[in-house]
Amino acid sequence: MDISVEDHELYMNAALEEARTAAGEGEVPIGAVAVLDREIVAREHNRTIQLNDPTAHAEILLLRRAAAVTGNYRLAGMTVYVTVEPCPMCAGALIQGRVSGLVFGTCDAKGGGVVSRFQVLESGRMNHDIPFVSGILEDQCRRIIQDFFLSRR
């Protein structure tokens, strides 16, 4: 992933817009964007409640949309930006989609599938390696999810 911090922040800001949309819809505020050749080709956010679907995480919906846009279920060359560390299900889906990179904002200490609880993307564990970067706009990504859950208590 040969990309500047400023570009990472640009794409993560787009993912944060999706997270805010999710929050406005009463969904857990996680947003994601897919970038191919420095262009956002798909955007999504959590919709598990709206779709009554436990798999309707931002990353899963994003992969479906990106595959439809590109006309290919293999998403080689694509980088996924997500506000929160993907869960094990989503990390596995990123591998199956053959994405080329992952960038996430903040870790998920309770259910993260990349570094926090599970290391699904760890090199050599699966048939496809995905390099990742974490901590891009970490404070903003953490704040939106913390504020959401604080408002629910």
GROMACS .gro file of C-alpha atoms in nm:
model
  153
    1MET     CA    1   0.000   0.000   0.000
    2ASP     CA    2   0.210   0.283  -0.133
    3ILE     CA    3  -0.013   0.571  -0.028
    4SER     CA    4   0.034   0.888   0.176
    5VAL     CA    5  -0.108   0.944   0.523
    6GLU     CA    6  -0.315   1.231   0.376
    7ASP     CA    7  -0.475   0.995   0.124
    8HIS     CA    8  -0.543   0.737   0.396
    9GLU     CA    9  -0.714   1.013   0.595
   10LEU     CA   10  -0.920   1.122   0.294
   11TYR     CA   11  -1.060   0.772   0.247
   12MET     CA   12  -1.108   0.717   0.621
   13ASN     CA   13  -1.307   1.041   0.637
   14ALA     CA   14  -1.537   0.894   0.373
   15ALA     CA   15  -1.574   0.582   0.589
   16LEU     CA   16  -1.652   0.806   0.888
   17GLU     CA   17  -1.932   0.971   0.684
   18GLU     CA   18  -2.081   0.624   0.638
   19ALA     CA   19  -2.044   0.555   1.011
   20ARG     CA   20  -2.235   0.876   1.087
   21THR     CA   21  -2.508   0.764   0.848
   22ALA     CA   22  -2.529   0.432   1.032
   23ALA     CA   23  -2.557   0.611   1.367
   24GLY     CA   24  -2.836   0.828   1.229
   25GLU     CA   25  -3.021   0.511   1.131
   26GLY     CA   26  -2.978   0.360   1.479
   27GLU     CA   27  -2.717   0.113   1.359
   28VAL     CA   28  -2.379   0.051   1.519
   29PRO     CA   29  -2.175   0.328   1.357
   30ILE     CA   30  -1.922   0.148   1.143
   31GLY     CA   31  -1.855   0.267   0.790
   32ALA     CA   32  -1.642   0.138   0.507
   33VAL     CA   33  -1.525   0.238   0.161
   34ALA     CA   34  -1.353   0.041  -0.115
   35VAL     CA   35  -1.079   0.213  -0.312
   36LEU     CA   36  -0.949   0.101  -0.650
   37ASP     CA   37  -0.692   0.303  -0.844
   38ARG     CA   38  -0.727   0.586  -0.588
   39GLU     CA   39  -1.102   0.613  -0.653
   40ILE     CA   40  -1.382   0.520  -0.413
   41VAL     CA   41  -1.583   0.255  -0.597
   42ALA     CA   42  -1.818   0.155  -0.314
   43ARG     CA   43  -1.939   0.286   0.023
   44GLU     CA   44  -2.139   0.112   0.293
   45HIS     CA   45  -2.225   0.108   0.661
   46ASN     CA   46  -2.370  -0.137   0.912
   47ARG     CA   47  -2.731  -0.233   0.841
   48THR     CA   48  -2.790  -0.539   1.057
   49ILE     CA   49  -3.106  -0.396   1.215
   50GLN     CA   50  -3.240  -0.238   0.897
   51LEU     CA   51  -3.195  -0.557   0.694
   52ASN     CA   52  -3.270  -0.794   0.983
   53ASP     CA   53  -2.948  -0.971   0.887
   54PRO     CA   54  -2.670  -1.057   1.132
   55THR     CA   55  -2.419  -1.061   0.845
   56ALA     CA   56  -2.503  -0.710   0.721
   57HIS     CA   57  -2.182  -0.560   0.856
   58ALA     CA   58  -2.035  -0.267   0.667
   59GLU     CA   59  -1.752  -0.479   0.525
   60ILE     CA   60  -1.978  -0.757   0.396
   61LEU     CA   61  -2.216  -0.512   0.229
   62LEU     CA   62  -1.918  -0.323   0.089
   63LEU     CA   63  -1.766  -0.636  -0.065
   64ARG     CA   64  -2.099  -0.720  -0.229
   65ARG     CA   65  -2.135  -0.369  -0.369
   66ALA     CA   66  -1.772  -0.352  -0.489
   67ALA     CA   67  -1.807  -0.688  -0.663
   68ALA     CA   68  -2.123  -0.567  -0.837
   69VAL     CA   69  -1.958  -0.241  -0.945
   70THR     CA   70  -1.646  -0.412  -1.080
   71GLY     CA   71  -1.827  -0.714  -1.220
   72ASN     CA   72  -1.586  -0.947  -1.042
   73TYR     CA   73  -1.601  -1.136  -0.715
   74ARG     CA   74  -1.223  -1.112  -0.694
   75LEU     CA   75  -1.135  -0.765  -0.571
   76ALA     CA   76  -0.763  -0.764  -0.648
   77GLY     CA   77  -0.610  -0.420  -0.634
   78MET     CA   78  -0.878  -0.293  -0.397
   79THR     CA   79  -0.812  -0.145  -0.054
   80VAL     CA   80  -1.087  -0.146   0.208
   81TYR     CA   81  -1.108   0.133   0.464
   82VAL     CA   82  -1.319   0.066   0.771
   83THR     CA   83  -1.362   0.273   1.084
   84VAL     CA   84  -1.332  -0.021   1.326
   85GLU     CA   85  -1.118  -0.333   1.315
   86PRO     CA   86  -1.311  -0.604   1.127
   87CYS     CA   87  -1.458  -0.895   1.320
   88PRO     CA   88  -1.344  -1.251   1.233
   89MET     CA   89  -1.637  -1.296   0.990
   90CYS     CA   90  -1.549  -0.980   0.800
   91ALA     CA   91  -1.175  -1.049   0.806
   92GLY     CA   92  -1.249  -1.388   0.650
   93ALA     CA   93  -1.471  -1.228   0.387
   94LEU     CA   94  -1.193  -0.983   0.298
   95ILE     CA   95  -0.965  -1.282   0.239
   96GLN     CA   96  -1.228  -1.456   0.026
   97GLY     CA   97  -1.271  -1.139  -0.179
   98ARG     CA   98  -0.894  -1.125  -0.235
   99VAL     CA   99  -0.873  -0.757  -0.144
  100SER     CA  100  -0.523  -0.619  -0.166
  101GLY     CA  101  -0.519  -0.407   0.148
  102LEU     CA  102  -0.705  -0.312   0.464
  103VAL     CA  103  -0.693   0.014   0.659
  104PHE     CA  104  -0.887   0.051   0.982
  105GLY     CA  105  -0.923   0.333   1.228
  106THR     CA  106  -0.957   0.187   1.575
  107CYS     CA  107  -0.919  -0.155   1.729
  108ASP     CA  108  -1.206  -0.362   1.866
  109ALA     CA  109  -1.078  -0.507   2.194
  110LYS     CA  110  -1.382  -0.730   2.239
  111GLY     CA  111  -1.427  -0.875   1.892
  112GLY     CA  112  -1.152  -0.768   1.656
  113GLY     CA  113  -1.047  -1.025   1.399
  114VAL     CA  114  -0.721  -0.868   1.282
  115VAL     CA  115  -0.510  -0.779   1.588
  116SER     CA  116  -0.719  -0.751   1.905
  117ARG     CA  117  -0.880  -1.091   1.969
  118PHE     CA  118  -0.805  -1.298   1.661
  119GLN     CA  119  -0.537  -1.267   1.396
  120VAL     CA  120  -0.728  -1.394   1.094
  121LEU     CA  121  -0.509  -1.201   0.851
  122GLU     CA  122  -0.182  -1.325   1.001
  123SER     CA  123   0.054  -1.416   0.721
  124GLY     CA  124   0.048  -1.782   0.627
  125ARG     CA  125  -0.275  -1.869   0.804
  126MET     CA  126  -0.495  -1.853   0.497
  127ASN     CA  127  -0.453  -1.881   0.123
  128HIS     CA  128  -0.432  -1.505   0.072
  129ASP     CA  129  -0.240  -1.243   0.268
  130ILE     CA  130  -0.379  -0.894   0.320
  131PRO     CA  131  -0.143  -0.624   0.442
  132PHE     CA  132  -0.309  -0.382   0.682
  133VAL     CA  133  -0.259  -0.045   0.844
  134SER     CA  134  -0.433   0.062   1.164
  135GLY     CA  135  -0.472   0.386   1.356
  136ILE     CA  136  -0.577   0.616   1.072
  137LEU     CA  137  -0.799   0.887   1.230
  138GLU     CA  138  -0.809   0.658   1.532
  139ASP     CA  139  -0.948   0.917   1.775
  140GLN     CA  140  -1.241   1.010   1.550
  141CYS     CA  141  -1.319   0.646   1.475
  142ARG     CA  142  -1.308   0.550   1.842
  143ARG     CA  143  -1.511   0.851   1.950
  144ILE     CA  144  -1.805   0.785   1.718
  145ILE     CA  145  -1.847   0.428   1.837
  146GLN     CA  146  -1.793   0.514   2.205
  147ASP     CA  147  -2.044   0.800   2.188
  148PHE     CA  148  -2.298   0.570   2.025
  149PHE     CA  149  -2.277   0.309   2.301
  150LEU     CA  150  -2.265   0.571   2.578
  151SER     CA  151  -2.591   0.715   2.447
  152ARG     CA  152  -2.749   0.369   2.472
  153ARG     CA  153  -2.663   0.319   2.840
   0.00000   0.00000   0.00000
